Coordinates of C-alpha atoms in Angstrom, one line a residue:
X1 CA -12.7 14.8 -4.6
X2 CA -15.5 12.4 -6.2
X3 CA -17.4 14.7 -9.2
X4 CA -15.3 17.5 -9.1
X5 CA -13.9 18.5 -12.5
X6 CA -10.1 20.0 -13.1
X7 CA -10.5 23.7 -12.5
X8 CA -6.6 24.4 -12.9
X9 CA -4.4 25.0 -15.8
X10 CA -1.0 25.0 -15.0
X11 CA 0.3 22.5 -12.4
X12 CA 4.0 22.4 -10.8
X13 CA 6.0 21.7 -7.3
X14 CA 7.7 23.9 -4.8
X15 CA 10.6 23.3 -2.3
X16 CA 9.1 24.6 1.2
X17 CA 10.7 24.2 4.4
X18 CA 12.5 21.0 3.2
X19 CA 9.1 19.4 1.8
X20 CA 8.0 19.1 -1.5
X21 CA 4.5 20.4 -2.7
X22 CA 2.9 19.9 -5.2
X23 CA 0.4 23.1 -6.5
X24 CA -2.2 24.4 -8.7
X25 CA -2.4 27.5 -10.2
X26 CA 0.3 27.8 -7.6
X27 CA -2.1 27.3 -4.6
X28 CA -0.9 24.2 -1.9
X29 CA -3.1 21.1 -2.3
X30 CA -5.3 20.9 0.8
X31 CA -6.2 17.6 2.1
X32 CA -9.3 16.3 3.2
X33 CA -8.7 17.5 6.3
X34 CA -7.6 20.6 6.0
X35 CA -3.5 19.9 5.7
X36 CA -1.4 20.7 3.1
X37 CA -0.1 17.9 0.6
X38 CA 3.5 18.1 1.1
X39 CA 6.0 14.7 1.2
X40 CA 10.1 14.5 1.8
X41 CA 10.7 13.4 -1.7
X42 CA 10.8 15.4 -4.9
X43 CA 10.4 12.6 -7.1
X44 CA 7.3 11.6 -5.3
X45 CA 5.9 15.2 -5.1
X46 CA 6.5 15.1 -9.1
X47 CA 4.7 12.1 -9.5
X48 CA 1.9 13.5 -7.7
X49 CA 2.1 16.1 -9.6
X50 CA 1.6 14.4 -12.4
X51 CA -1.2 12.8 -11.3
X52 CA -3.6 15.7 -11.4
X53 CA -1.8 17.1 -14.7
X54 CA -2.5 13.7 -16.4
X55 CA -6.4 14.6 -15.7
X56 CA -7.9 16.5 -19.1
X57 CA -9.3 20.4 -19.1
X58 CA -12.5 19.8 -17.7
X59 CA -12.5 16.4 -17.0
X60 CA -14.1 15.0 -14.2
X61 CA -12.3 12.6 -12.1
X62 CA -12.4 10.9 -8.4
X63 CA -9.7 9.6 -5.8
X64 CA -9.2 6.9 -8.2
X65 CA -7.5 8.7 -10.5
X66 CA -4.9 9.9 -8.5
X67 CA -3.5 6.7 -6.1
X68 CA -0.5 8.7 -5.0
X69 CA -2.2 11.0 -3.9
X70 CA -4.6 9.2 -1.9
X71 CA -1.7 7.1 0.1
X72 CA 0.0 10.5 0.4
X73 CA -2.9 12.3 2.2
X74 CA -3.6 8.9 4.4
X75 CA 0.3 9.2 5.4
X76 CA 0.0 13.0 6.3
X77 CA -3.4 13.0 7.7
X78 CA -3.4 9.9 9.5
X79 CA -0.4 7.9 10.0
X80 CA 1.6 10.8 11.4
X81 CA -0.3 12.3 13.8
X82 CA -0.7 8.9 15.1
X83 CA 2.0 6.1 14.0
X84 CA 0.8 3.9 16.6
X85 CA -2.5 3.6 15.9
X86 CA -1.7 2.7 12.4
X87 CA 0.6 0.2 13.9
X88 CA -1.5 -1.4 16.0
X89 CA -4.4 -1.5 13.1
X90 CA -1.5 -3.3 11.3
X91 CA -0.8 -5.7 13.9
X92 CA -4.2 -6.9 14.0
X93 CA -4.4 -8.2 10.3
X94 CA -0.8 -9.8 11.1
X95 CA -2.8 -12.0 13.9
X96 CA -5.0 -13.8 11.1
X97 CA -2.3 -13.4 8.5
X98 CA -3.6 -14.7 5.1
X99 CA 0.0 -16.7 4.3
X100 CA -0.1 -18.9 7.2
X101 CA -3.0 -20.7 5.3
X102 CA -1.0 -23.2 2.7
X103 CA -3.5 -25.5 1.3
X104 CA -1.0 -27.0 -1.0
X105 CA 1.7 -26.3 0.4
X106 CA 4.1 -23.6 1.4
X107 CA 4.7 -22.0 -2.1
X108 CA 7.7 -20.2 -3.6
X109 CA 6.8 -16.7 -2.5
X110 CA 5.6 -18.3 1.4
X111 CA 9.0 -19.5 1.7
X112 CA 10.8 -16.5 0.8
X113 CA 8.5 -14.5 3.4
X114 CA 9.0 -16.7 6.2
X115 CA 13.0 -16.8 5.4
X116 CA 13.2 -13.4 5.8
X117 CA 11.1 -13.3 9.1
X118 CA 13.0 -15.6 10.5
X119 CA 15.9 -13.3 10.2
X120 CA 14.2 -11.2 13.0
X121 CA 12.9 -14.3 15.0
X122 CA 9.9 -14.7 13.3
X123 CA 8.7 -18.1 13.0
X124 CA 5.1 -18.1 11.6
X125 CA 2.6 -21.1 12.5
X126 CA 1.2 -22.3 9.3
X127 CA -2.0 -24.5 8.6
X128 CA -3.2 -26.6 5.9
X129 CA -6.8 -26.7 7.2
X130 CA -9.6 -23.8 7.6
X131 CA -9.7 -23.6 11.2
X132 CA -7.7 -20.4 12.6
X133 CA -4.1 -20.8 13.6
X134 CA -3.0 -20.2 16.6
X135 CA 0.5 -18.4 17.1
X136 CA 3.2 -19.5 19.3
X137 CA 3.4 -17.1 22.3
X138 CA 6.0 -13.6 21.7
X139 CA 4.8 -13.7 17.7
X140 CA 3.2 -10.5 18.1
X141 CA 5.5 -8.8 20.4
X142 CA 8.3 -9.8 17.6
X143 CA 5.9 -9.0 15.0
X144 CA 5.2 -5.5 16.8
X145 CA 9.2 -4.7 17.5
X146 CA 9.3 -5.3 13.5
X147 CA 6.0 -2.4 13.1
X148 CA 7.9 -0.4 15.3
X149 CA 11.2 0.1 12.9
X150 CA 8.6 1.2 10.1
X151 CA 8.5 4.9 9.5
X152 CA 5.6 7.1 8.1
X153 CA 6.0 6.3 4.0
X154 CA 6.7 2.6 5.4
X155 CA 3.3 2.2 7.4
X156 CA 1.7 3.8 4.5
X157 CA 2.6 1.7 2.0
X158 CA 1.9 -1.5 4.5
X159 CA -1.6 -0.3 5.1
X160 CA -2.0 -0.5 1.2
X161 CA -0.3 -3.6 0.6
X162 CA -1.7 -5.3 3.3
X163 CA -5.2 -4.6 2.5
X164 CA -4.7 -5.6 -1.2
X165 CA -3.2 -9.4 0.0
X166 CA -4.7 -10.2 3.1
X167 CA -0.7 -10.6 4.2
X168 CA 0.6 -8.0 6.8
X169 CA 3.9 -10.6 6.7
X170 CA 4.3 -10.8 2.8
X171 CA 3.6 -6.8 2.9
X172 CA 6.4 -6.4 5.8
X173 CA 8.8 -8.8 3.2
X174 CA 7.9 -6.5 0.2
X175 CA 8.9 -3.1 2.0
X176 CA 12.0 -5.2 3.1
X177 CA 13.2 -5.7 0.2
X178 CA 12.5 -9.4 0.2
X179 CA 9.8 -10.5 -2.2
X180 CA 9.3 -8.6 -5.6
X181 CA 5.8 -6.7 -6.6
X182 CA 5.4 -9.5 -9.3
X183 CA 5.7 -12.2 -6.8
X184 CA 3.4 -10.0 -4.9
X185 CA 0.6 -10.0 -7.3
X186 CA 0.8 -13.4 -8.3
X187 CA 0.3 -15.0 -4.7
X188 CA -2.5 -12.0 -4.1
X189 CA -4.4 -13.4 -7.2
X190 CA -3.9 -17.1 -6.7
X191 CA -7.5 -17.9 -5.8
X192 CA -8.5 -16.3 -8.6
X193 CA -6.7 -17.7 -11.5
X194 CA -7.3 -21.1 -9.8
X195 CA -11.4 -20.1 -9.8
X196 CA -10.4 -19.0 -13.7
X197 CA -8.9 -22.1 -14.6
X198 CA -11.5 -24.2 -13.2
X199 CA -14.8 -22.2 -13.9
X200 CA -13.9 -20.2 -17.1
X201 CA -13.8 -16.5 -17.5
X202 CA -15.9 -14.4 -14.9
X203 CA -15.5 -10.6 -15.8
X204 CA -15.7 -9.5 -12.3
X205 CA -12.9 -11.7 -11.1
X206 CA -10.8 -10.3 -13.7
X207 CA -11.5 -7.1 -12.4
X208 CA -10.6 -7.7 -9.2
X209 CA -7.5 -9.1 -9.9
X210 CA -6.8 -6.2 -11.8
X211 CA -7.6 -3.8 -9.1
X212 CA -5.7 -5.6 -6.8
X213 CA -2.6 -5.5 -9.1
X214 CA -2.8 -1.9 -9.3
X215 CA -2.7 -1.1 -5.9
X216 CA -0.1 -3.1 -5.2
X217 CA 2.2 -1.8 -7.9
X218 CA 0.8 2.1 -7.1
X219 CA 1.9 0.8 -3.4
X220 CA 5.3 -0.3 -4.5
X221 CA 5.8 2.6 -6.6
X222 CA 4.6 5.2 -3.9
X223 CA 7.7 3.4 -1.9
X224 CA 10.5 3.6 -4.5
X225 CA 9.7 7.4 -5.1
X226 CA 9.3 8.3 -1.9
X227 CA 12.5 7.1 -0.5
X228 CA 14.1 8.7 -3.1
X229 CA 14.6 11.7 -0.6
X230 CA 17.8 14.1 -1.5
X231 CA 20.2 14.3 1.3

C-alpha cells in the first residue's frame, strides 16, 4: 500500500456471510495476499472503514495510516491459517520476557502482572542484574496452556502489544483485562523518560515513545472493537 494515492470516492461496509467488510466503490478490500478484508465485528469493520475514508481525495498514504487495518490483514492472513505458529512466535519473546528485569524494584504495574499470572500458576523468575534469567521448569508449558486459550483477534493484538513492550506477560495481563493501556505505555516508555530526565530532550526518543504509545493504544483499541461482535 506504500505510495499509492486514494482512488475511491465513496467508502462503506457490508454484512456477508456473518463477516463484516469493509468496501470501496463497493469492491471487497483485498489483502496483501490476495484475501479479502473481512472481521466478526461491525464496529471494527466501521472503524476500518474509517480508516481509509479519513485519507483525503488524492492523498497519498502508506500502511501507517491505516493501523487497523494492518493488525486486521496480519489476523486474516497470518494468524488463522496458522494460530500455532503465531503462538509459538509468542512464546519465544515470553522466554526472555522484558518484566522479569526489575532494576529498582518490582514496580506498580510488575506487580499487578505477576498477580494475575499467578492466578493461572504463573510464577515468573525476576532479576535485578543483566545476566538472563532462567525460569523455573513447567513456566513455559503454563505459559503455552495460557497462548493456547487465546483466539485469533487475541493473538493479534498480543503480537502488537508485545512487540511494542518487549513484555509477552504484561501483553497477556492487558488482553486479560488486568493492566490498563495507560499503565501499559507508561512501563513501555520508562527507559525513556528516565534517559529524558537525565540527558535532556532528544527528539528521536520522543518519537519513539510516541510511536510506541500509539500502537499500543491502536492495539487496545483493535481489541475493544473487535470483541464487540453482535450475537
Amino acid at each position: 500500500m506504500s505510495g499509492h494515492k486514494r482512488f475511491w470516492k465513496a467508502v462503506s461496509v457490508v454484512s456477508e456471510n456473518g463477516l463484516f467488510e469493509p468496501r470501496l466503490d463497493g469492491r471487497p478490500i483485498r489483502l496483501p495476499q490476495g484475501r479479502v478484508l473481512a472481521v466478526r465485528s461491525s464496529a471494527l469493520a466501521e472503524a476500518i472503514a474509517g480508516e481509509w475514508g479519513g485519507i483525503a481525495e488524492n492523498a497519498s498514504f502508506t500502511p501507517d495510516a491505516l493501523p487497523l487495518t494492518r493488525i486486521a490483514g496480519t489476523m486474516i492472513e497470518r494468524i488463522v491459517p496458522d494460530p500455532r505458529a503465531a503462538r509459538d512466535m509468542l512464546l519465544g519473546l515470553g522466554v526472555d520476557d522484558g518484566l522479569c528485569y526489575c532494576e529498582d524494584g518490582i514496580g506498580p504495574v510488575a506487580s499487578q502482572v505477576f498477580a494475575w499470572l499467578s492466578g493461572y500458576g504463573i510464577h515468573p523468575s525476576v532479576t535485578d542484574g543483566l545476566m538472563p534469567v532462567v525460569q523455573q521448569e513447567g513456566y513455559l508449558d503454563a505459559l503455552a496452556q495460557l497462548l493456547a486459550g487465546r483466539d485469533d483477534l487475541e493473538l493479534a493484538v498480543l503480537g502488537v502489544l508485545a512487540q511494542a513492550t518487549g513484555s509477552l506477560l504484561l501483553s497477556l495481563a492487558v488482553v486479560g483485562g488486568a493492566v490498563s493501556l495507560v499503565d501499559t505505555v507508561l512501563w513501555a516508555n520508562h527507559d525513556e523518560k528516565s534517559q529524558l530526565a537525565t540527558w535532556g530532550q532528544d527528539e528521536e526518543l520522543v518519537r519513539t515513545m510516541e510511536n510506541r504509545e500509539k500502537d499500543i493504544l491502536d492495539a487496545g483499541l483493535f481489541l475493544t472493537l473487535g470483541r464487540k461482535v453482535s450475537i
